[in-house]
Coordinates of C-alpha atoms in Angstrom, one line a residue:
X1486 CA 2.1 -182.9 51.1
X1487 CA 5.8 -183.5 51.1
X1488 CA 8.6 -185.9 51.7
X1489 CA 11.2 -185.0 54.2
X1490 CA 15.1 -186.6 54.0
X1491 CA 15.6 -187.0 57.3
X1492 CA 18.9 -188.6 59.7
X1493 CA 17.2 -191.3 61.4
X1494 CA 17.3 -190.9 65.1
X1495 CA 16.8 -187.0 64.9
X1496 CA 13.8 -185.3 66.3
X1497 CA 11.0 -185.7 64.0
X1498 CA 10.0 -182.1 62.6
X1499 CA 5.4 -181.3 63.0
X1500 CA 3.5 -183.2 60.5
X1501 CA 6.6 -185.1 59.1
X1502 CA 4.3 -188.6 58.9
X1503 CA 5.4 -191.8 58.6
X1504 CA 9.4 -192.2 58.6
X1505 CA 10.7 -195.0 56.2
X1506 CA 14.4 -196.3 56.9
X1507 CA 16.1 -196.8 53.7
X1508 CA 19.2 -198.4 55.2
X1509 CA 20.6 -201.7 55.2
X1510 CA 20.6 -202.8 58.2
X1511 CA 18.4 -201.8 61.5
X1512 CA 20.2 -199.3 64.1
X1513 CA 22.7 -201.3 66.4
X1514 CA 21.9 -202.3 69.9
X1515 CA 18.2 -200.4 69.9
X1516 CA 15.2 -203.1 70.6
X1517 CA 13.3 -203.4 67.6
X1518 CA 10.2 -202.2 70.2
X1519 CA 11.7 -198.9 70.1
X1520 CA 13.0 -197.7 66.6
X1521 CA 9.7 -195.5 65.8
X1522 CA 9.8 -194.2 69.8
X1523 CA 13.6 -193.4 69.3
X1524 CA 13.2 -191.7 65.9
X1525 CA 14.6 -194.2 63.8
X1526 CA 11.7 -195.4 61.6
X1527 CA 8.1 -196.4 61.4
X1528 CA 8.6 -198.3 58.1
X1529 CA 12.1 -200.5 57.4
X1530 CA 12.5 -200.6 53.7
X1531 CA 16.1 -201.7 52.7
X1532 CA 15.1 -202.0 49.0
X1533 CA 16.1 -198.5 48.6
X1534 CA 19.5 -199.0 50.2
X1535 CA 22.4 -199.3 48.4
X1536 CA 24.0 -203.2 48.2
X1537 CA 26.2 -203.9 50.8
X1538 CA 29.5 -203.4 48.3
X1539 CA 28.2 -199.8 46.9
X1540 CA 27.5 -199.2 50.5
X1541 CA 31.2 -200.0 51.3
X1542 CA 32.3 -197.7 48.3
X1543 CA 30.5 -194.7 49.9
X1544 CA 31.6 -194.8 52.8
X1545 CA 35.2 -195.4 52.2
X1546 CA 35.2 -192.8 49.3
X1547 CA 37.3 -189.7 50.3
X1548 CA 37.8 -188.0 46.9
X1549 CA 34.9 -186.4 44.7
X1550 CA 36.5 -189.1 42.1
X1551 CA 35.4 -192.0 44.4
X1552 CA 32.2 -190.0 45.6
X1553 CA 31.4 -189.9 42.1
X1554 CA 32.1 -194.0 41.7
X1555 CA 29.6 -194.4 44.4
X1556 CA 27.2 -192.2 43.0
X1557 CA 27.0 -193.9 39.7
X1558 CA 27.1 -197.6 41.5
X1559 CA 23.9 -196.4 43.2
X1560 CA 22.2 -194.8 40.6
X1561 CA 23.0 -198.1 38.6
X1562 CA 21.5 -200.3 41.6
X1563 CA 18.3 -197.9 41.9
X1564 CA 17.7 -198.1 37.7
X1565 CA 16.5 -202.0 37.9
X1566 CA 12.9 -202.3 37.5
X1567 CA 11.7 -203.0 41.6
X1568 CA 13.5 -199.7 42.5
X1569 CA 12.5 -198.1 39.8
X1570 CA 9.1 -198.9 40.7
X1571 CA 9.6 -198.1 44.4
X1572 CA 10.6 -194.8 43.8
X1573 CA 8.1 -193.9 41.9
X1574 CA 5.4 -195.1 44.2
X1575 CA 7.0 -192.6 46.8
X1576 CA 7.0 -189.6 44.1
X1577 CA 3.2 -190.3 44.0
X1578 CA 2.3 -190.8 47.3
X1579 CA 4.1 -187.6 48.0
X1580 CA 1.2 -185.7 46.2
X1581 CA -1.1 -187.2 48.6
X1582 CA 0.5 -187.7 52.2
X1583 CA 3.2 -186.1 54.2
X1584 CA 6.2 -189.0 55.0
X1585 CA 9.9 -188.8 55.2
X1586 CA 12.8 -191.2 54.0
X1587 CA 16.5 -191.3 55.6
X1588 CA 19.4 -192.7 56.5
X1589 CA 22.0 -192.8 59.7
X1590 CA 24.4 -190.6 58.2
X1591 CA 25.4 -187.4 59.8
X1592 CA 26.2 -185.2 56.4
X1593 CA 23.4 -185.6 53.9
X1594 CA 26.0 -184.5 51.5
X1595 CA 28.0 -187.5 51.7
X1596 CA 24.8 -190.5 52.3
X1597 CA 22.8 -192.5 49.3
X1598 CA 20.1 -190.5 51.0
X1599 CA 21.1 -187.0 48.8
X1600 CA 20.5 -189.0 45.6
X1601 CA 17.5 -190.9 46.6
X1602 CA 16.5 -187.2 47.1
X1603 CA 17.4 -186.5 43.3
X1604 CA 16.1 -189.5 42.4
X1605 CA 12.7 -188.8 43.8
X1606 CA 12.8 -185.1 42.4
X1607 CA 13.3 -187.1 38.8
X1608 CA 10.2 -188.8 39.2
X1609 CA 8.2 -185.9 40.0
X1610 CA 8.1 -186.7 43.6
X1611 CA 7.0 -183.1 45.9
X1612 CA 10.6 -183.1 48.4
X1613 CA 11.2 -180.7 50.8
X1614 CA 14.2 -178.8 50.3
X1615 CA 17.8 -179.6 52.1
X1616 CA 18.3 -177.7 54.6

């Protein structure tokens, strides 16, 4: 059992389960009808998204200086108590059923999605490795 960090809209990798979008907003211009046939997501859950204003900071940040801004307004966001809580529902689930979380973003490196990664590592969460 394993969690995968996947860009939404790639080809789904065998036995990658269900695939949660933990974006903001749902892909533009694709009928709701087809975002788990088009690889986007089975599940939408924006709660694990950054706010629309850390959002902003990340992906205007250019510098590892403003990278790190972003980081730390996320990390703050995900530290509340309902995120908190999400998270580590995922980190247990993932001892018990193969899913996958992502976002849109082409460079993992550089999306909310490599610290939700961390983040689920922290709470003892079974994460495949970046590839």
């Amino acid at each position: 059992m394993v969690i995968r960090v996947v860009r939404l809209g790639s080809e789904r990798a065998a036995g990658e389960g269900m695939r949660i979008g933990t974006v903001r907003r749902p892909p533009r211009g694709v009928p709701k009808s087809e975002f788990a046939s088009g690889n986007w997501y089975d599940v939408w859950y924006p709660n694990l998204a950054p706010s629309v204003e850390t959002m902003k900071l990340g992906q205007e940040a250019r510098t590892p200086a403003q990278w790190l801004g972003f980081t730390r307004k996320y990390r703050t966001e995900m530290a509340l108590p309902d995120h908190v809580r999400s998270i580590e529902l995922l980190a247990r689930l993932s001892h018990q059923s193969d899913f996958s979380v992502g976002c849109y973003c082409e460079d993992e490196s550089r999306c909310h999605r490599s610290i939700l990664r961390e983040l689920l590592l922290e709470k003892g969460a079974l994460v495949e490795p970046a590839a």
